[in-house]
Coordinates of C-alpha atoms in Angstrom, one line a residue:
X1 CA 115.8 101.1 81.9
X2 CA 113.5 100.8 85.4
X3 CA 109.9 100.5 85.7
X4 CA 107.5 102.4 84.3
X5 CA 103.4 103.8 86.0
X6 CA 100.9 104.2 83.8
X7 CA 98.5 105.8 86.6
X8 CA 95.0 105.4 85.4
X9 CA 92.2 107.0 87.3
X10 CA 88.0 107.6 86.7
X11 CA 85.8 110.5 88.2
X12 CA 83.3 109.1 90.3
X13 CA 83.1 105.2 89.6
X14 CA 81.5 102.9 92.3
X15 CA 83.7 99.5 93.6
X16 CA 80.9 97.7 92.4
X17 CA 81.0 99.0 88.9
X18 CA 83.5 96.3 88.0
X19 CA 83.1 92.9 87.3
X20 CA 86.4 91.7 89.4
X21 CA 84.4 93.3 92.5
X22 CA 80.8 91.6 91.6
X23 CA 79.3 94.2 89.1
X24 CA 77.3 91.9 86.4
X25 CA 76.7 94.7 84.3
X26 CA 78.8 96.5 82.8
X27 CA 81.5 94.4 80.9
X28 CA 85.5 95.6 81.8
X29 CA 87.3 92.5 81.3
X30 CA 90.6 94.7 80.7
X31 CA 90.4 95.9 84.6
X32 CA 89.4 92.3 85.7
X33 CA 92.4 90.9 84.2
X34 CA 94.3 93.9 85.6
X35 CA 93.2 92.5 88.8
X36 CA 93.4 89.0 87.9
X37 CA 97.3 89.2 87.4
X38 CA 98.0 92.0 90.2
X39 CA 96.7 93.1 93.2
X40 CA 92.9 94.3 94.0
X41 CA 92.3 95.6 97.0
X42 CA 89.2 95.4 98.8
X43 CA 88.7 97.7 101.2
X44 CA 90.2 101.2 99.5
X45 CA 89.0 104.7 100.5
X46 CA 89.2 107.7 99.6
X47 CA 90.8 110.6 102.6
X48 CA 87.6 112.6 101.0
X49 CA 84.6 112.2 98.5
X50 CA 84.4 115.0 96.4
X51 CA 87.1 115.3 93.3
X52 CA 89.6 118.0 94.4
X53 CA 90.7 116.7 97.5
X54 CA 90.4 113.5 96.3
X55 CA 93.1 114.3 93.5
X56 CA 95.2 116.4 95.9
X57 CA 95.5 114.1 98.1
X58 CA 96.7 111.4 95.1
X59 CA 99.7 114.0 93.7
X60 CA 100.7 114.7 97.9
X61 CA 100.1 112.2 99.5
X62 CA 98.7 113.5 102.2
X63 CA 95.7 114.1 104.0
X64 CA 93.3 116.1 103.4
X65 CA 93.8 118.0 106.4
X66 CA 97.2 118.2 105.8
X67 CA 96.9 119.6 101.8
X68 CA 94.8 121.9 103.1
X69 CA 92.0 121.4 99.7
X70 CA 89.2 120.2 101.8
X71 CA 86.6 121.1 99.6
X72 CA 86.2 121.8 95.5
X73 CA 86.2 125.5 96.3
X74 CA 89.7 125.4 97.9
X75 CA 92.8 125.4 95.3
X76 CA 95.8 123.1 95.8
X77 CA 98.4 125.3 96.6
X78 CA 101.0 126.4 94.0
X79 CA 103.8 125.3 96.1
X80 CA 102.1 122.1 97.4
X81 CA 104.4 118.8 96.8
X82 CA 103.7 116.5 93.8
X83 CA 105.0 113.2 93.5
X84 CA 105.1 113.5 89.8
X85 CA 108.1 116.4 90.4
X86 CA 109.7 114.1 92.9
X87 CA 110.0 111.4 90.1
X88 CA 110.9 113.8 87.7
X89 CA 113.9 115.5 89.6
X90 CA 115.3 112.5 92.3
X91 CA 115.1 109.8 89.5
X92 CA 114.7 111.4 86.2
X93 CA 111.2 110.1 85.0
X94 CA 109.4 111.6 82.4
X95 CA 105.8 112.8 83.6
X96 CA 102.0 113.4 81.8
X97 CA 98.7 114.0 82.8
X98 CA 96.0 113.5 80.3
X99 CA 92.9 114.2 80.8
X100 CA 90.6 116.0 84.3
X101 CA 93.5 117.0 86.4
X102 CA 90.6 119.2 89.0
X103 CA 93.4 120.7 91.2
X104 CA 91.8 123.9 91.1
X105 CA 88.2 124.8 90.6
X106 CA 86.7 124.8 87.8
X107 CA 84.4 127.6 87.3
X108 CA 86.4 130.1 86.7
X109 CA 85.4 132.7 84.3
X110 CA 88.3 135.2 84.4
X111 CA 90.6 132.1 83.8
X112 CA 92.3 132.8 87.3
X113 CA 94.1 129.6 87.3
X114 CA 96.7 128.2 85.1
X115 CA 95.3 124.8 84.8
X116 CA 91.9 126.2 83.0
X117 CA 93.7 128.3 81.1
X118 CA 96.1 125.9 80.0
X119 CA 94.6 125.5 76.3
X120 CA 94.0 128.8 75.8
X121 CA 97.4 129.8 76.2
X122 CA 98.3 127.2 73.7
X123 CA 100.4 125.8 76.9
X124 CA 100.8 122.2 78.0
X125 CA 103.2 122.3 80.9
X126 CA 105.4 121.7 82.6
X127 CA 102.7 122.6 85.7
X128 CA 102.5 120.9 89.1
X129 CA 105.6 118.7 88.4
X130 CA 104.3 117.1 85.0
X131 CA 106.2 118.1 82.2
X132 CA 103.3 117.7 79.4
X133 CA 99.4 118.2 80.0
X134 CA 96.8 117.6 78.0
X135 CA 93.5 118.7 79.7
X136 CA 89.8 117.6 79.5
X137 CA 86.6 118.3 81.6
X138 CA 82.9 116.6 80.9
X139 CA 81.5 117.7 78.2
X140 CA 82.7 120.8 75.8
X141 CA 83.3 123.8 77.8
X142 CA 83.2 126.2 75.4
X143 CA 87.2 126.2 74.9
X144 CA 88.5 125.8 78.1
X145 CA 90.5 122.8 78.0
X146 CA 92.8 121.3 75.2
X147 CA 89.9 118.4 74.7
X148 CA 87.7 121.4 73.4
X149 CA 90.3 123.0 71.0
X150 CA 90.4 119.4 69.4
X151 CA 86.8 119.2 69.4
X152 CA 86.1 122.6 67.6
X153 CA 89.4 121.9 64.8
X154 CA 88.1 118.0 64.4
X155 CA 84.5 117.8 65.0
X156 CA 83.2 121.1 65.1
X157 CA 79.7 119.9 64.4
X158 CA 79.0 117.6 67.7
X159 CA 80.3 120.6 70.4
X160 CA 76.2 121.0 71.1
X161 CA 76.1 117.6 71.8
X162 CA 77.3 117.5 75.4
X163 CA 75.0 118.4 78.3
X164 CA 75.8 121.8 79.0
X165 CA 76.8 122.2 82.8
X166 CA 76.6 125.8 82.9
X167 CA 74.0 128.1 80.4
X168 CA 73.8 131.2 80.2
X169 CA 71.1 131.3 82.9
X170 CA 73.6 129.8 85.1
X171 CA 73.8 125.9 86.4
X172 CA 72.0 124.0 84.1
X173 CA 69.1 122.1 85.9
X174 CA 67.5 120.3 83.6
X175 CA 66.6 116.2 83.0
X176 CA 66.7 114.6 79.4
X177 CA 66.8 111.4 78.0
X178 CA 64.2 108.9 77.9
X179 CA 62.8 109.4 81.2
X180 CA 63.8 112.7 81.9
X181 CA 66.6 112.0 84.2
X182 CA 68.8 114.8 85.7
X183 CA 72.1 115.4 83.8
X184 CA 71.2 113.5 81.3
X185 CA 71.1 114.3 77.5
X186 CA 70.9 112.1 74.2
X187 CA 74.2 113.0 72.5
X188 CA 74.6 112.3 68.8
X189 CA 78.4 112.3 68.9
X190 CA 80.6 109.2 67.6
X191 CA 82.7 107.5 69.6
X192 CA 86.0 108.3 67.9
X193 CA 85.1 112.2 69.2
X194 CA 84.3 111.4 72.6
X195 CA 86.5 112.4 75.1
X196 CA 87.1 108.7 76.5
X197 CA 88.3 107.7 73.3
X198 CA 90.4 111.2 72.9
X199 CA 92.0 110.4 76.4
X200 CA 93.5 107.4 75.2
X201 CA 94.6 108.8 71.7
X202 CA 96.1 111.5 73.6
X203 CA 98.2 109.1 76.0
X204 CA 99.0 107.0 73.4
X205 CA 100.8 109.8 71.3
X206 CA 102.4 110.9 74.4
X207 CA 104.2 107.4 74.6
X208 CA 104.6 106.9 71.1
X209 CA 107.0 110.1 71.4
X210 CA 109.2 108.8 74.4
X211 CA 112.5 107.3 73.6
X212 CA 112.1 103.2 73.9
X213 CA 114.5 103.4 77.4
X214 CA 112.8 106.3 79.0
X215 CA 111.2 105.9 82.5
X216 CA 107.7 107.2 82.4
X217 CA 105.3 107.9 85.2
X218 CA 101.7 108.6 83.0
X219 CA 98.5 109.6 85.1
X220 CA 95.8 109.1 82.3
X221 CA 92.7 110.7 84.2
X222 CA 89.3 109.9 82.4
X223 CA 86.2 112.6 83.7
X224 CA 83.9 109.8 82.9
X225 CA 81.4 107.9 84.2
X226 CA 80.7 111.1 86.5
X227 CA 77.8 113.4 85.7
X228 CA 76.3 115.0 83.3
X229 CA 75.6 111.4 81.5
X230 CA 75.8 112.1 78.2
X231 CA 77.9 108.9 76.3
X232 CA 77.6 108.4 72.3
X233 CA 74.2 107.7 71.7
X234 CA 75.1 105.2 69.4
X235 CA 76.9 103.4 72.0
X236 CA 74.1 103.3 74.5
X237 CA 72.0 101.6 71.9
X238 CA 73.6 98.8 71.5
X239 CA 75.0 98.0 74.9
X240 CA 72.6 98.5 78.1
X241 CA 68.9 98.6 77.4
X242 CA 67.9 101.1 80.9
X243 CA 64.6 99.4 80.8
X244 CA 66.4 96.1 80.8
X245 CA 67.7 96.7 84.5
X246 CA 66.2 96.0 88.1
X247 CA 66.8 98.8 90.7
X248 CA 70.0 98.7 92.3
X249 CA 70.9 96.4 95.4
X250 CA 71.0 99.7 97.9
X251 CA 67.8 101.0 96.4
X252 CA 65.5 100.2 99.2
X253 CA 62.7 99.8 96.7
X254 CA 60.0 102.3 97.6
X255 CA 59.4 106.2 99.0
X256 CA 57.9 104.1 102.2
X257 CA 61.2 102.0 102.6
X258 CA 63.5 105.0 101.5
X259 CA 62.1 107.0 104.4
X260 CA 62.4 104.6 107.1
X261 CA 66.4 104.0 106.3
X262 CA 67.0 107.4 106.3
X263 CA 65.1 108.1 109.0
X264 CA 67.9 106.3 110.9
X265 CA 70.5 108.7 110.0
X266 CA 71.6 112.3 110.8
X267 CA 69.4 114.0 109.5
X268 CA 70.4 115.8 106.5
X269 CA 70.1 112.5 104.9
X270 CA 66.3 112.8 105.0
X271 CA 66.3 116.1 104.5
X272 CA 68.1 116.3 101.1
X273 CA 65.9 113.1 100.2
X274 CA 62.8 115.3 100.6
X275 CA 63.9 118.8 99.6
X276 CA 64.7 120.7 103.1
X277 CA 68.9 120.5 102.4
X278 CA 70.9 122.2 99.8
X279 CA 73.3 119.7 98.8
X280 CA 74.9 121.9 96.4
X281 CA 78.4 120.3 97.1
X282 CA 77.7 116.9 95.5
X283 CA 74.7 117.6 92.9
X284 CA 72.7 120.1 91.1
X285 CA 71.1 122.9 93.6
X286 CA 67.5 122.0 93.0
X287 CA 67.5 118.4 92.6
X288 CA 64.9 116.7 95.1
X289 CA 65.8 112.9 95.1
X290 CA 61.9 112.0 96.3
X291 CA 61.4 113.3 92.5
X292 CA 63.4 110.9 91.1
X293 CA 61.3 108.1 89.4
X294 CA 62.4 104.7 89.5
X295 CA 63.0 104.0 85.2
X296 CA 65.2 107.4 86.1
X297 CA 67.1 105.5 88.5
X298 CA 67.3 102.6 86.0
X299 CA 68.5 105.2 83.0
X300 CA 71.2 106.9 84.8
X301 CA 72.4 103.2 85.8
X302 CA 72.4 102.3 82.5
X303 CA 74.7 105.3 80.9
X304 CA 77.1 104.9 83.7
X305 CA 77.4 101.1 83.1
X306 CA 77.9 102.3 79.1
X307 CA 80.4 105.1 80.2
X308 CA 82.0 102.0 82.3
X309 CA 82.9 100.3 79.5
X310 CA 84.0 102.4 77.2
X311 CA 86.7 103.2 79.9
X312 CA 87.7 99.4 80.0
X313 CA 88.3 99.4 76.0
X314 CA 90.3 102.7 76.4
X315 CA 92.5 101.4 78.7
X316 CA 92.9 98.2 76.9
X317 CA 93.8 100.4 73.2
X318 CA 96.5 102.2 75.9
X319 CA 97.4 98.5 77.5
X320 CA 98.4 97.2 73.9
X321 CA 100.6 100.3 72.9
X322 CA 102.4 99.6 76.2
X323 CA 103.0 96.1 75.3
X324 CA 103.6 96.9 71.4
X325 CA 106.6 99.3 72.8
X326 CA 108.3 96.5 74.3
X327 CA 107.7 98.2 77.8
X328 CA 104.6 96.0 79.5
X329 CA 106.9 93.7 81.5
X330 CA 108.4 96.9 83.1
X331 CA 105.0 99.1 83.5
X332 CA 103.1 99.2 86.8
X333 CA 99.6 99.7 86.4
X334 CA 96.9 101.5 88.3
X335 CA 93.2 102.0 88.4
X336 CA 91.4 103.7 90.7
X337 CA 88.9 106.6 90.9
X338 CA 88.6 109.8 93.1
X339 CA 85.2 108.9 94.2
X340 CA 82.1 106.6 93.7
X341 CA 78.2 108.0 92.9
X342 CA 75.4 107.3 95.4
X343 CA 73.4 105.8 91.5
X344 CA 69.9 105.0 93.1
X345 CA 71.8 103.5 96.8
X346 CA 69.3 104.7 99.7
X347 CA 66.9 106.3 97.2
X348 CA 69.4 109.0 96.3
X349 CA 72.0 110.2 93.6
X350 CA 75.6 112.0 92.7
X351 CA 77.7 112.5 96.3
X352 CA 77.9 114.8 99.0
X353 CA 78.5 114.5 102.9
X354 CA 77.5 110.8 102.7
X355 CA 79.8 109.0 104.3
X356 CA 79.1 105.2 102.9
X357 CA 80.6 102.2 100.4
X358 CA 78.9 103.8 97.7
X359 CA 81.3 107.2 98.2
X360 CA 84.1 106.1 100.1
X361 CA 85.0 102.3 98.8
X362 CA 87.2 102.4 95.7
X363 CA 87.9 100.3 92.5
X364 CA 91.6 100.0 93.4
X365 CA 94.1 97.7 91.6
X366 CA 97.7 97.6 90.9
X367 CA 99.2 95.5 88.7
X368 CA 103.0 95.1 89.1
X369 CA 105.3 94.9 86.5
X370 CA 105.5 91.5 85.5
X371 CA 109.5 91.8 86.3
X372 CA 108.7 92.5 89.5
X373 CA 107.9 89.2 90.8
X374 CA 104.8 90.1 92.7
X375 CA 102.3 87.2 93.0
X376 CA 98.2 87.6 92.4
X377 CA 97.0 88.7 95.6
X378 CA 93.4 90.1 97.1
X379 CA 94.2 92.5 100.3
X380 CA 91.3 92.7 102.2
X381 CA 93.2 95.0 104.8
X382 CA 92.0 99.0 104.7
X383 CA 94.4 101.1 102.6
X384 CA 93.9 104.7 101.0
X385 CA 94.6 106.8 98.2
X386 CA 97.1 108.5 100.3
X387 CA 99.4 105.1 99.8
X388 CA 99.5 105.5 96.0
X389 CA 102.2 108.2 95.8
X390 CA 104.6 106.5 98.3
X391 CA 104.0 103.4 96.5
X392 CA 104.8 104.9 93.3
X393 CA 107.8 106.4 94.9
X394 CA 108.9 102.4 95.9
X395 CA 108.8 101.3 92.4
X396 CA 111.1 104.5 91.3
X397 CA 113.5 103.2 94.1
X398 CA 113.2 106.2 96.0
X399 CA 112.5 106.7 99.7
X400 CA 109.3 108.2 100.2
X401 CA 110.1 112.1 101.1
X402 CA 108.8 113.0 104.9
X403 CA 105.7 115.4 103.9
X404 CA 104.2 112.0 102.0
X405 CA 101.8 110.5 104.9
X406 CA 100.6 107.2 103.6
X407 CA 102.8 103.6 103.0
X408 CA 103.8 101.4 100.1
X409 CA 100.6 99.4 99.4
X410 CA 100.8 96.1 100.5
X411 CA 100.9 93.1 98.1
X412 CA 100.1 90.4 99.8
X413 CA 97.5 89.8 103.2
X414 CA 98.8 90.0 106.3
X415 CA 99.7 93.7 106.2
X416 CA 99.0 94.5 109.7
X417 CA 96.9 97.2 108.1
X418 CA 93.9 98.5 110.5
X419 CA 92.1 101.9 109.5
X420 CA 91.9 104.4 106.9
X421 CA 90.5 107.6 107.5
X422 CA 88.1 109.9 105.5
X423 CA 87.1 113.5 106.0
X424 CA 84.6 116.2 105.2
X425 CA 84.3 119.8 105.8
X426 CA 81.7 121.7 104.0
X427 CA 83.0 125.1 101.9
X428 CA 79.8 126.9 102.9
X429 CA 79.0 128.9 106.0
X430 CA 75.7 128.0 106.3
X431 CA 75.5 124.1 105.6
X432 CA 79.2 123.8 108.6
X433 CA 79.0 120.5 108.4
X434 CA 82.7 118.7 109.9
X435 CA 82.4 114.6 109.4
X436 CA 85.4 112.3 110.6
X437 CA 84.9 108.6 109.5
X438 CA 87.2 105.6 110.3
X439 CA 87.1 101.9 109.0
X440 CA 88.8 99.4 110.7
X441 CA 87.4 95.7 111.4
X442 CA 84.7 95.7 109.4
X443 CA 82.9 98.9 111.0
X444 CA 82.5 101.9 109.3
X445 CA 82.0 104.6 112.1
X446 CA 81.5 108.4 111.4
X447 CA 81.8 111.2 114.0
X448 CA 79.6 114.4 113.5
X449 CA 82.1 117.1 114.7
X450 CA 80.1 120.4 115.8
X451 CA 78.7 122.8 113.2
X452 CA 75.8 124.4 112.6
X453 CA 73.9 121.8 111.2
X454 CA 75.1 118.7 114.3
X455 CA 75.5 119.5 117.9
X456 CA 78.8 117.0 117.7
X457 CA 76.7 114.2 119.8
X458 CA 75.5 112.6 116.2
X459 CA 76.9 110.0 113.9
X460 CA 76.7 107.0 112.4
X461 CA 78.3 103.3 113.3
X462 CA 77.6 100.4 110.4
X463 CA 78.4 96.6 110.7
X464 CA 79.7 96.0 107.2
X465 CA 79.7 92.2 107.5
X466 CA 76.0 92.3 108.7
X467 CA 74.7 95.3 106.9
X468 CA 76.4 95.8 103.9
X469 CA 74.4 98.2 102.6
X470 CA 74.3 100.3 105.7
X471 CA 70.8 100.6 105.9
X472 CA 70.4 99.9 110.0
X473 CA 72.5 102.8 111.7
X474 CA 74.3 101.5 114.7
X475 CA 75.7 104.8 116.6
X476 CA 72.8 104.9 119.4
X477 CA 72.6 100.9 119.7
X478 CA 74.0 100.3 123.4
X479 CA 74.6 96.7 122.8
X480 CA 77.5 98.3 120.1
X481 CA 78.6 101.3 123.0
X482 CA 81.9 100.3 123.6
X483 CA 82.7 99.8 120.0
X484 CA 81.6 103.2 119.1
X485 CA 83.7 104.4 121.8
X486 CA 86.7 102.3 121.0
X487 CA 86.1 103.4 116.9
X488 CA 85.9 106.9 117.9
X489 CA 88.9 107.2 120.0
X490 CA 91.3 105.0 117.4
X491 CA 90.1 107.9 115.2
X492 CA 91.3 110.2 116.6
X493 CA 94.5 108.7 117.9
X494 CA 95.4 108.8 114.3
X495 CA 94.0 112.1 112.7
X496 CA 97.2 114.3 111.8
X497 CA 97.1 117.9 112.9
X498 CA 94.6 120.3 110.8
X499 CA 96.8 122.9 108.7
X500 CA 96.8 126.2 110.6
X501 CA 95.6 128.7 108.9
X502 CA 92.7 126.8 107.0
X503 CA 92.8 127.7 103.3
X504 CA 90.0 130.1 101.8
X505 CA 87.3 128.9 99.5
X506 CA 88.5 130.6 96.8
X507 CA 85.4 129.4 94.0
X508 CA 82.3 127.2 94.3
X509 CA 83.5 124.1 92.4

């Protein structure tokens, strides 16, 4: 018997969202013992900030550029590599996903691709190298995935619940709740038949039916705390009053302030914040943040901080059926998320081509097996989610293969570490916006590669350690010239070679 992963992944959950990395909201004192007893590190990013090539770049390993999925329109090859297969076959783990696997996109009405057609096939696996699947979006999709079969057999009742992404009419647009907030919607359904809680049911059956020497690799893959917000209503009541909460830190507090810190910026910042760009990539198509209220601000806050915890007492249900199987002294443990949420910062909300803390930086912990012999640690150094699958490839006592691009996370300072890299290239002709960001010694700098929308001579250069927020744009200061120069050409030193031919969007999300 080796060490097991338990692989445990959000959808678009801020580094700040935890109390281990300074959130004093939301309670998730599983994670922050997680942390506590392992290894958080504190400068994580993601290769991209939108979920599929997020994900894709968590099962390959590589980067973006290299998987080819550089936007949620683009599928992850069929034949791509998958480090759950390579644990499977070279040393003989057994291998689930439960829960958003987003590998291909997800509208898809003709049910084109296998993974959203999974459930209605009565299938679950093997696909992509894990040998069980049990699938789940946000919300009830109307039978999609294996989450909405259980939902129509179990609670039939609470499928109109949800906030409905897509009506009828097409993509659902409106704001609900108290304050009319976008995505948001009052949902009568008990916890017990939310799909947080079904998540961790789900994985916990799935271990309950291993054999007690088995070596498991288990990504459990929870679609919350990302839009629509719709968490048991119940459970909102009783745990974060919105009208309870100040603004965010990054909020800069008022239209007047908003506009003059995006005003330094490139200038689709602005532009989205007032209604002239069409950031359909990252949030609903007509959403003008200069709309948004303040108390909606505060609502949206408040669901994601309930959302937040409900994740932390999942994992802890899952964390004591570990240990209750004799196995928690040989199980790894991983949280992380694909992405964070913008959540009032700068004025605005959701994602998009914004590259800052509040998209790129990462919740990211590991906590070794206890067996292991790993000390506490806190690894300031810049790592990305290109290192988890090598890692996990290190605690199966495998080599990592050579089309895996990242290296073992580090468990201890003193890495040597010095960058990590993240991309974005827009799916849509029109918007042909290329960004190329680097952070390395507490800068973040990001290059605006030529498109329709940038010339190439724009970007942005922040001092973290002086402007945490990243509210004073740097790249057009000549006291910081060199460094810009210096940033940029590191960057691209280090960028791998773009796959030749670029993949088609194949599907708008």
């Amino acid at each position: 018997m080796g060490r097991k992963i338990l692989f445990i992944t959000t959808d678009q959950q801020r580094y700040d969202s935890l109390g281990c990395n300074g959130g004093r909201i939301a309670r998730t004192p599983v994670v922050d013992r997680l942390a506590a007893t392992g290894v958080n590190y504190r400068r994580a990013h993601n290769q991209n900030v939108v979920c599929m090539p997020a994900r894709s770049t968590m099962i390959t390993g590589q980067y973006v550029r290299t998987h080819g999925v550089y936007a949620n329109g683009v599928p992850l090859p069929v034949d791509a590599p998958s480090v759950a297969a390579y644990l499977h076959e070279k040393a003989g783990y057994r291998t689930a996903l439960i829960g958003k696997a987003h590998f291909d996109p997800a509208f898809d009405p003709t049910f084109r691709w296998f993974e959203n057609r999974m459930a209605r096939e009565r299938s679950t696996g093997p696909h992509r190298g894990f040998e069980h699947l049990e699938l789940a979006m946000h919300g009830y999709t109307f039978g999609r995935y294996h989450y909405d079969v259980w939902l129509k057999q179990h609670h039939p009742e609470h499928r109109g619940g949800f906030y409905q992404l897509i009506t009828p009419d097409g993509l659902n647009e409106a704001g609900g709740g108290d304050t009319g907030a976008p995505q948001v919607k009052v949902n009568p359904i008990p916890r017990e038949a939310y799909h947080t809680d079904w998540v961790a049911d789900r994985t916990i059956a799935y271990l309950d039916a291993l054999d007690p020497d088995e070596d498991w690799f288990v990504w459990m893959s929870f679609p919350d705390p990302h839009h629509p917000w719709d968490p048991p209503a119940d459970e909102v009541a009783k745990r974060v009053r919105w009208r309870d909460l100040d603004l965010p830190p990054g909020h800069p507090g008022s239209p007047e302030k908003v506009r003059a810190v995006l005003a330094q910026k490139p200038h689709h910042w602005l532009d989205w914040y007032e209604g002239r760009f069409d950031n359909q990539e990252g949030g609903p198509t007509k959403f003008v943040p200069a709309q948004m209220t303040h108390d909606q601000v505060r609502e949206v806050n408040a669901l994601v901080h309930v959302e937040n915890e409900l994740i932390d007492e999942a994992c802890g249900r899952v964390l004591r059926r570990v240990a209750e199987r004799g196995w928690d002294l040989d199980t790894d443990v991983f949280f992380t998320t694909d992405h964070g949420e913008l959540q009032g910062d700068f004025g605005l909300l959701f994602k998009g081509p914004y590259h800052v803390d509040a998209l790129m930086r990462l919740p990211f912990v590991w906590r070794p097996a206890p067996r292991a012999g790993i000390a506490p640690a806190e690894v300031h150094e810049p790592v990305g989610q290109l290192d988890l699958a090598p890692t996990f490839c290190r605690i199966a006592g495998l080599a990592a293969p050579d089309w895996m691009q990242g290296a073992p996370l580090p468990t201890a300072p003193g890495s040597g570490r010095e960058r990590v890299i993240t991309e974005w290239d827009s799916q849509f002709d029109h918007i042909d916006m290329h960004i190329r960001s680097i952070a390395r010694d507490g800068y973040v700098l990001s290059v605006y590669e030529p498109g329709k929308l940038y010339a190439g001579t724009e970007g942005e250069l922040y001092d973290l350690r002086e402007d945490p927020l990243q509210w004073r744009n740097l790249w057009d200061d000549p006291g910081y010239a060199q460094r810009k120069s210096d940033l940029r050409a590191d960057l691209y030193d280090h960028l791998p070679k773009a796959r030749d031919p670029k993949l088609a969007v194949e599907a708008p999300a």
